[in-house]
CSV table of C-alpha atoms in Angstrom, one decimal:
chain,number,residue,atom,x,y,z
Y,1,UNK,CA,-35.1,-2.1,4.3
Y,2,UNK,CA,-33.2,-4.1,2.6
Y,3,UNK,CA,-30.3,-3.1,0.1
Y,4,UNK,CA,-31.7,-2.2,-3.4
Y,5,UNK,CA,-28.8,-2.1,-6.0
Y,6,UNK,CA,-31.1,-0.2,-8.2
Y,7,UNK,CA,-31.3,2.7,-5.8
Y,8,UNK,CA,-28.8,5.5,-5.5
Y,9,UNK,CA,-28.1,5.2,-2.1
Y,10,UNK,CA,-27.8,2.5,0.3
Y,11,UNK,CA,-30.1,3.6,3.3
Y,12,UNK,CA,-30.8,1.0,5.9
Y,13,UNK,CA,-32.3,1.2,9.1
Y,14,UNK,CA,-31.4,-1.6,11.7
Y,15,UNK,CA,-31.2,-1.8,15.5
Y,16,UNK,CA,-27.9,-1.1,16.8
Y,17,UNK,CA,-28.2,-4.4,18.7
Y,18,UNK,CA,-28.3,-6.2,15.0
Y,19,UNK,CA,-25.7,-9.2,15.1
Y,20,UNK,CA,-22.7,-8.2,12.9
Y,21,UNK,CA,-19.0,-8.6,12.9
Y,22,UNK,CA,-18.4,-11.6,14.7
Y,23,UNK,CA,-14.4,-12.3,14.2
Y,24,UNK,CA,-13.1,-15.9,14.1
Y,25,UNK,CA,-9.6,-17.2,13.7
Y,26,UNK,CA,-7.5,-16.2,10.7
Y,27,UNK,CA,-7.9,-17.9,7.6
Y,28,UNK,CA,-4.7,-19.1,5.8
Y,29,UNK,CA,-6.2,-19.9,2.4
Y,30,UNK,CA,-6.3,-16.1,1.3
Y,31,UNK,CA,-3.7,-13.6,1.5
Y,32,UNK,CA,-4.2,-9.8,0.5
Y,33,UNK,CA,-1.5,-7.4,-0.6
Y,34,UNK,CA,-1.7,-3.7,-0.5
Y,35,UNK,CA,0.0,-0.9,-2.4
Y,36,UNK,CA,1.4,1.8,-0.4
Y,37,UNK,CA,-0.5,4.3,-2.5
Y,38,UNK,CA,-3.7,3.0,-1.1
Y,39,UNK,CA,-2.7,3.8,2.5
Y,40,UNK,CA,-1.8,7.0,1.7
Y,41,UNK,CA,-5.1,7.7,-0.1
Y,42,UNK,CA,-7.1,6.4,2.8
Y,43,UNK,CA,-5.3,8.6,5.2
Y,44,UNK,CA,-5.8,11.6,2.7
Y,45,UNK,CA,-9.5,10.9,2.7
Y,46,UNK,CA,-9.4,10.3,6.5
Y,47,UNK,CA,-7.8,13.8,6.7
Y,48,UNK,CA,-10.0,15.7,4.5
Y,49,UNK,CA,-13.4,14.0,6.1
Y,50,UNK,CA,-16.1,16.4,7.4
Y,51,UNK,CA,-16.0,18.1,10.8
Y,52,UNK,CA,-18.3,15.7,12.6
Y,53,UNK,CA,-17.7,12.5,10.6
Y,54,UNK,CA,-16.0,9.8,12.8
Y,55,UNK,CA,-15.1,7.9,9.8
Y,56,UNK,CA,-14.9,7.4,6.1
Y,57,UNK,CA,-15.4,4.6,3.9
Y,58,UNK,CA,-14.4,3.9,0.1
Y,59,UNK,CA,-13.7,1.5,-2.5
Y,60,UNK,CA,-10.5,-1.0,-3.3
Y,61,UNK,CA,-9.7,-1.5,-6.4
Y,62,UNK,CA,-7.2,-4.4,-7.6
Y,63,UNK,CA,-6.5,-7.6,-9.3
Y,64,UNK,CA,-6.9,-11.3,-8.3
Y,65,UNK,CA,-5.3,-14.4,-9.0
Y,66,UNK,CA,-6.9,-17.1,-11.1
Y,67,UNK,CA,-8.0,-19.0,-8.6
Y,68,UNK,CA,-8.9,-16.1,-6.2
Y,69,UNK,CA,-6.8,-16.9,-3.3
Y,70,UNK,CA,-4.3,-14.0,-3.6
Y,71,UNK,CA,-5.6,-10.3,-4.3
Y,72,UNK,CA,-3.4,-7.2,-4.6
Y,73,UNK,CA,-5.1,-4.1,-3.9
Y,74,UNK,CA,-3.4,-1.2,-5.8
Y,75,UNK,CA,-5.8,1.4,-6.2
Y,76,UNK,CA,-8.9,3.1,-4.3
Y,77,UNK,CA,-11.3,6.1,-4.2
Y,78,UNK,CA,-13.4,7.4,-1.6
Y,79,UNK,CA,-17.2,7.1,-1.5
Y,80,UNK,CA,-19.3,9.2,0.5
Y,81,UNK,CA,-21.6,7.9,3.2
Y,82,UNK,CA,-23.6,9.1,6.1
Y,83,UNK,CA,-23.8,7.3,9.3
Y,84,UNK,CA,-26.0,7.6,12.4
Y,85,UNK,CA,-27.0,5.3,15.3
Y,86,UNK,CA,-30.2,4.4,13.5
Y,87,UNK,CA,-29.4,4.3,9.6
Y,88,UNK,CA,-26.6,4.4,7.3
Y,89,UNK,CA,-26.5,5.8,3.7
Y,90,UNK,CA,-23.7,5.0,0.8
Y,91,UNK,CA,-23.9,7.0,-2.2
Y,92,UNK,CA,-24.2,3.9,-4.8
Y,93,UNK,CA,-24.4,6.2,-7.9
Y,94,UNK,CA,-21.4,7.9,-6.9
Y,95,UNK,CA,-19.4,4.9,-6.3
Y,96,UNK,CA,-20.4,3.2,-9.8
Y,97,UNK,CA,-19.5,6.2,-11.6
Y,98,UNK,CA,-16.4,6.6,-10.3
Y,99,UNK,CA,-15.8,3.1,-11.1
Y,100,UNK,CA,-16.6,3.3,-14.7
Y,101,UNK,CA,-14.3,6.2,-14.7
Y,102,UNK,CA,-11.2,4.4,-13.6
Y,103,UNK,CA,-11.9,1.6,-15.9
Y,104,UNK,CA,-11.4,3.8,-18.7
Y,105,UNK,CA,-8.1,4.6,-17.2
Y,106,UNK,CA,-7.4,1.1,-16.1
Y,107,UNK,CA,-9.3,-1.8,-17.6
Y,108,UNK,CA,-7.4,-4.7,-15.5
Y,109,UNK,CA,-8.3,-3.4,-12.4
Y,110,UNK,CA,-11.7,-4.3,-10.3
Y,111,UNK,CA,-13.6,-3.8,-7.5
Y,112,UNK,CA,-12.3,-6.0,-4.7
Y,113,UNK,CA,-13.8,-4.7,-1.8
Y,114,UNK,CA,-14.0,-1.6,0.5
Y,115,UNK,CA,-12.3,-0.1,3.3
Y,116,UNK,CA,-13.0,2.0,6.4
Y,117,UNK,CA,-11.1,4.0,9.1
Y,118,UNK,CA,-11.3,2.8,12.9
Y,119,UNK,CA,-9.9,0.1,14.6
Y,120,UNK,CA,-13.1,-1.8,15.4
Y,121,UNK,CA,-16.1,-3.0,13.4
Y,122,UNK,CA,-19.5,-1.7,14.1
Y,123,UNK,CA,-23.0,-2.6,13.5
Y,124,UNK,CA,-23.0,-1.1,10.1
Y,125,UNK,CA,-19.9,-3.1,8.7
Y,126,UNK,CA,-21.9,-6.2,7.6
Y,127,UNK,CA,-24.7,-4.1,5.6
Y,128,UNK,CA,-21.9,-2.6,3.7
Y,129,UNK,CA,-20.0,-5.5,3.1
Y,130,UNK,CA,-23.0,-7.0,1.7
Y,131,UNK,CA,-23.6,-4.2,-0.7
Y,132,UNK,CA,-20.0,-4.9,-1.7
Y,133,UNK,CA,-20.3,-8.6,-2.2
Y,134,UNK,CA,-22.6,-7.7,-4.7
Y,135,UNK,CA,-20.5,-5.4,-6.8
Y,136,UNK,CA,-17.5,-7.8,-6.8
Y,137,UNK,CA,-17.1,-10.4,-9.7
Y,138,UNK,CA,-18.7,-13.8,-8.8
Y,139,UNK,CA,-17.6,-16.1,-7.2
Y,140,UNK,CA,-15.0,-14.1,-5.7
Y,141,UNK,CA,-15.4,-12.7,-2.1
Y,142,UNK,CA,-15.3,-9.0,-1.1
Y,143,UNK,CA,-12.4,-7.7,1.0
Y,144,UNK,CA,-12.9,-5.3,4.0
Y,145,UNK,CA,-9.9,-3.4,5.1
Y,146,UNK,CA,-9.7,-1.5,8.2
Y,147,UNK,CA,-7.3,1.3,9.1
Y,148,UNK,CA,-6.5,2.5,13.0
Y,149,UNK,CA,-6.2,6.2,12.3
Y,150,UNK,CA,-6.8,6.8,16.0
Y,151,UNK,CA,-3.6,5.0,16.7
Y,152,UNK,CA,-5.4,3.4,19.5
Y,153,UNK,CA,-3.7,-0.2,18.8
Y,154,UNK,CA,0.3,-0.2,19.1
Y,155,UNK,CA,0.5,-2.4,16.0
Y,156,UNK,CA,2.9,-2.3,12.7
Y,157,UNK,CA,1.1,-0.7,9.5
Y,158,UNK,CA,-0.9,1.5,11.2
Y,159,UNK,CA,-3.4,-1.0,12.3
Y,160,UNK,CA,-4.0,-2.3,8.9
Y,161,UNK,CA,-6.3,-5.4,8.9
Y,162,UNK,CA,-8.3,-7.3,6.1
Y,163,UNK,CA,-11.4,-9.4,6.2
Y,164,UNK,CA,-13.8,-11.6,4.1
Y,165,UNK,CA,-17.4,-12.6,5.2
Y,166,UNK,CA,-19.4,-15.8,5.8
Y,167,UNK,CA,-23.0,-15.7,6.2
Y,168,UNK,CA,-24.4,-17.3,9.6
Y,169,UNK,CA,-27.8,-18.3,10.8
Y,170,UNK,CA,-31.0,-20.3,9.3
Y,171,UNK,CA,-32.1,-17.3,7.0
Y,172,UNK,CA,-29.8,-15.2,4.9
Y,173,UNK,CA,-29.8,-11.9,6.2
Y,174,UNK,CA,-27.4,-8.8,5.0
Y,175,UNK,CA,-26.6,-8.1,8.7
Y,176,UNK,CA,-25.8,-11.8,9.9
Y,177,UNK,CA,-22.1,-12.6,8.9
Y,178,UNK,CA,-18.8,-13.6,10.2
Y,179,UNK,CA,-15.8,-11.4,9.5
Y,180,UNK,CA,-12.9,-13.9,8.6
Y,181,UNK,CA,-9.5,-12.1,9.4
Y,182,UNK,CA,-7.0,-12.8,6.2
Y,183,UNK,CA,-3.4,-12.3,6.1
Y,184,UNK,CA,-2.3,-8.8,4.9
Y,185,UNK,CA,1.1,-7.0,3.9
Y,186,UNK,CA,2.3,-4.2,2.1
Y,187,UNK,CA,3.7,-4.7,-1.3
Y,188,UNK,CA,5.9,-2.2,-3.1
Y,189,UNK,CA,8.3,-1.9,-6.0
Y,190,UNK,CA,11.8,-0.6,-5.8
Y,191,UNK,CA,10.8,2.8,-7.1
Y,192,UNK,CA,8.1,2.9,-4.4
Y,193,UNK,CA,10.5,2.1,-1.8
Y,194,UNK,CA,12.8,4.9,-2.5
Y,195,UNK,CA,9.8,7.2,-1.9
Y,196,UNK,CA,8.9,5.5,1.1
Y,197,UNK,CA,12.4,5.7,2.5
Y,198,UNK,CA,12.5,9.3,2.1
Y,199,UNK,CA,9.1,10.2,4.0
Y,200,UNK,CA,10.5,7.7,6.7
Y,201,UNK,CA,13.6,9.7,7.1
Y,202,UNK,CA,11.1,13.2,7.7
Y,203,UNK,CA,10.1,11.8,11.3
Y,204,UNK,CA,13.7,12.5,12.4
Y,205,UNK,CA,13.3,16.1,11.2
Y,206,UNK,CA,11.9,18.8,13.8
Y,207,UNK,CA,10.0,20.6,10.9
Y,208,UNK,CA,8.5,17.1,9.7
Y,209,UNK,CA,9.8,18.0,6.1
Y,210,UNK,CA,12.8,16.3,4.1
Y,211,UNK,CA,14.3,17.0,0.6
Y,212,UNK,CA,14.9,15.0,-2.5
Y,213,UNK,CA,18.6,13.5,-2.9
Y,214,UNK,CA,20.8,14.1,-5.9
Y,215,UNK,CA,22.3,11.6,-8.0
Y,216,UNK,CA,25.5,11.2,-6.2
Y,217,UNK,CA,23.9,11.5,-2.7
Y,218,UNK,CA,21.6,8.9,-3.7
Y,219,UNK,CA,24.7,6.5,-4.8
Y,220,UNK,CA,26.7,7.5,-1.6
Y,221,UNK,CA,23.8,6.3,0.7
Y,222,UNK,CA,23.4,3.0,-1.4
Y,223,UNK,CA,27.1,2.5,-1.2
Y,224,UNK,CA,27.2,2.9,2.6
Y,225,UNK,CA,24.0,0.7,3.1
Y,226,UNK,CA,25.9,-2.2,1.2
Y,227,UNK,CA,29.0,-1.6,3.1
Y,228,UNK,CA,26.9,-2.1,6.3
Y,229,UNK,CA,25.5,-5.1,5.1
Y,230,UNK,CA,28.9,-6.5,4.3
Y,231,UNK,CA,29.9,-5.9,7.7
Y,232,UNK,CA,27.0,-7.4,9.5
Y,233,UNK,CA,27.6,-10.5,7.5
Y,234,UNK,CA,31.5,-10.3,8.0
Y,235,UNK,CA,30.7,-10.4,11.8
Y,236,UNK,CA,28.1,-13.0,11.9
Y,237,UNK,CA,30.6,-15.2,10.0
Y,238,UNK,CA,33.7,-14.6,12.1
Y,239,UNK,CA,31.5,-15.3,15.2
Y,240,UNK,CA,30.3,-18.6,13.7
Y,241,UNK,CA,34.1,-19.4,12.7
Y,242,UNK,CA,34.9,-18.5,16.4
Y,243,UNK,CA,32.2,-20.9,18.0
Y,244,UNK,CA,30.8,-17.6,19.6
Y,245,UNK,CA,27.2,-18.5,18.1
Y,246,UNK,CA,26.0,-21.3,16.6
Y,247,UNK,CA,25.6,-21.9,13.0
Y,248,UNK,CA,22.4,-21.6,11.1
Y,249,UNK,CA,21.9,-23.8,8.0
Y,250,UNK,CA,19.3,-21.7,6.7
Y,251,UNK,CA,21.8,-18.4,6.9
Y,252,UNK,CA,24.5,-20.5,5.5
Y,253,UNK,CA,22.5,-21.5,2.5
Y,254,UNK,CA,21.1,-17.9,2.0
Y,255,UNK,CA,24.8,-16.7,2.1
Y,256,UNK,CA,25.9,-19.5,-0.3
Y,257,UNK,CA,23.1,-18.5,-2.8
Y,258,UNK,CA,24.2,-15.1,-2.4
Y,259,UNK,CA,27.7,-15.3,-3.1
Y,260,UNK,CA,27.4,-17.8,-6.0
Y,261,UNK,CA,25.0,-15.5,-8.1
Y,262,UNK,CA,28.2,-12.8,-7.6
Y,263,UNK,CA,30.3,-12.8,-11.0
Y,264,UNK,CA,34.0,-13.6,-10.3
Y,265,UNK,CA,35.8,-10.3,-11.5
Y,266,UNK,CA,39.3,-9.1,-11.3
Y,267,UNK,CA,39.7,-6.4,-8.6
Y,268,UNK,CA,41.4,-3.9,-11.0
Y,269,UNK,CA,38.9,-5.0,-13.9
Y,270,UNK,CA,36.0,-4.3,-11.6
Y,271,UNK,CA,37.6,-1.0,-10.5
Y,272,UNK,CA,38.0,-0.1,-14.2
Y,273,UNK,CA,34.2,-0.8,-14.9
Y,274,UNK,CA,32.7,1.1,-12.0
Y,275,UNK,CA,35.2,4.3,-12.7
Y,276,UNK,CA,33.9,4.0,-16.4
Y,277,UNK,CA,30.3,3.6,-15.6
Y,278,UNK,CA,30.8,6.5,-13.2
Y,279,UNK,CA,32.2,8.7,-15.6
Y,280,UNK,CA,29.4,7.9,-18.2
Y,281,UNK,CA,27.1,8.9,-15.3
Y,282,UNK,CA,28.8,12.2,-14.7
Y,283,UNK,CA,28.7,12.8,-18.6
Y,284,UNK,CA,25.0,12.4,-18.9
Y,285,UNK,CA,24.4,14.6,-15.9
Y,286,UNK,CA,26.8,17.1,-17.4
Y,287,UNK,CA,25.1,17.2,-20.6
Y,288,UNK,CA,21.7,17.5,-19.2
Y,289,UNK,CA,22.6,20.1,-17.2
Y,290,UNK,CA,23.9,22.1,-20.3
Y,291,UNK,CA,20.9,21.2,-22.6
Y,292,UNK,CA,18.5,22.6,-19.7
Y,293,UNK,CA,20.8,25.9,-19.7
Y,294,UNK,CA,20.5,26.2,-23.5
Y,295,UNK,CA,17.0,26.0,-23.6
Y,296,UNK,CA,16.4,28.5,-20.9
Y,297,UNK,CA,18.4,30.6,-22.8
Y,298,UNK,CA,16.9,30.1,-25.9
Y,299,UNK,CA,13.4,31.0,-24.2
Y,300,UNK,CA,14.7,34.3,-23.0
Y,301,UNK,CA,16.1,35.2,-26.4
Y,302,UNK,CA,12.7,34.4,-28.0
Y,303,UNK,CA,11.1,36.9,-25.5
Y,304,UNK,CA,13.5,39.6,-26.6
Y,305,UNK,CA,12.6,39.3,-30.5
């Protein structure tokens, strides 16, 4: 049975020996960046799967560059499916309803592909890929993202890989395609970096838990980090000057560009500005705490009236 976009579920029955998922060398003309929120959503979907379900799938949402060579995956949502040795069924109606609801919240994000957990491609990946290729705005290609949730491969990024597909064979059939690996990296903002660092610190705790830092703790941590980086740079420069290690022109130019953007401020003036900014920060924190206390007292007084 072929894929029918008008039906409410993708229900295809093909022999397990059908040709799917040949992988060829990586294509460099196409790049994919994934937001950390997408990876956490996929992991959450996998943890909430049904007891006998060995993998989960879902829709990837994001934006593309004008020429379509760069794709940023910003969001995703799960899609229910049933997979056996003889057939696979995907709830198309749920997929489309979820996308319509998502467009009301963020109209800029479009369907860019789909994800699946597991380290290997199986005989049904090409069929699902064909369905999502029809959902993606032409002439762009659908992206297939896989995540190794079983941690079978000793790789970074939880074994996250991305693919695009290309048809093969004389007759165009959904199950006949090549999966072309494309470069993939994780793209995050500064605000998200703080959360990721906090989650990473939990792995050293026996209880696998952590707590939020206060403003002063964050400031102290940042200053220590900057100081450690300056120590590493100073040690490298001293070794180059002593002749212990050869000089690297690339690192030298990078250090020159970094130093050139640092404003030249007198030491006394800089210390005065820093102390003034720190006092302003402490004053804002004090006023916020005082306001919070006054609101709490006002609420309790209101209950007594």
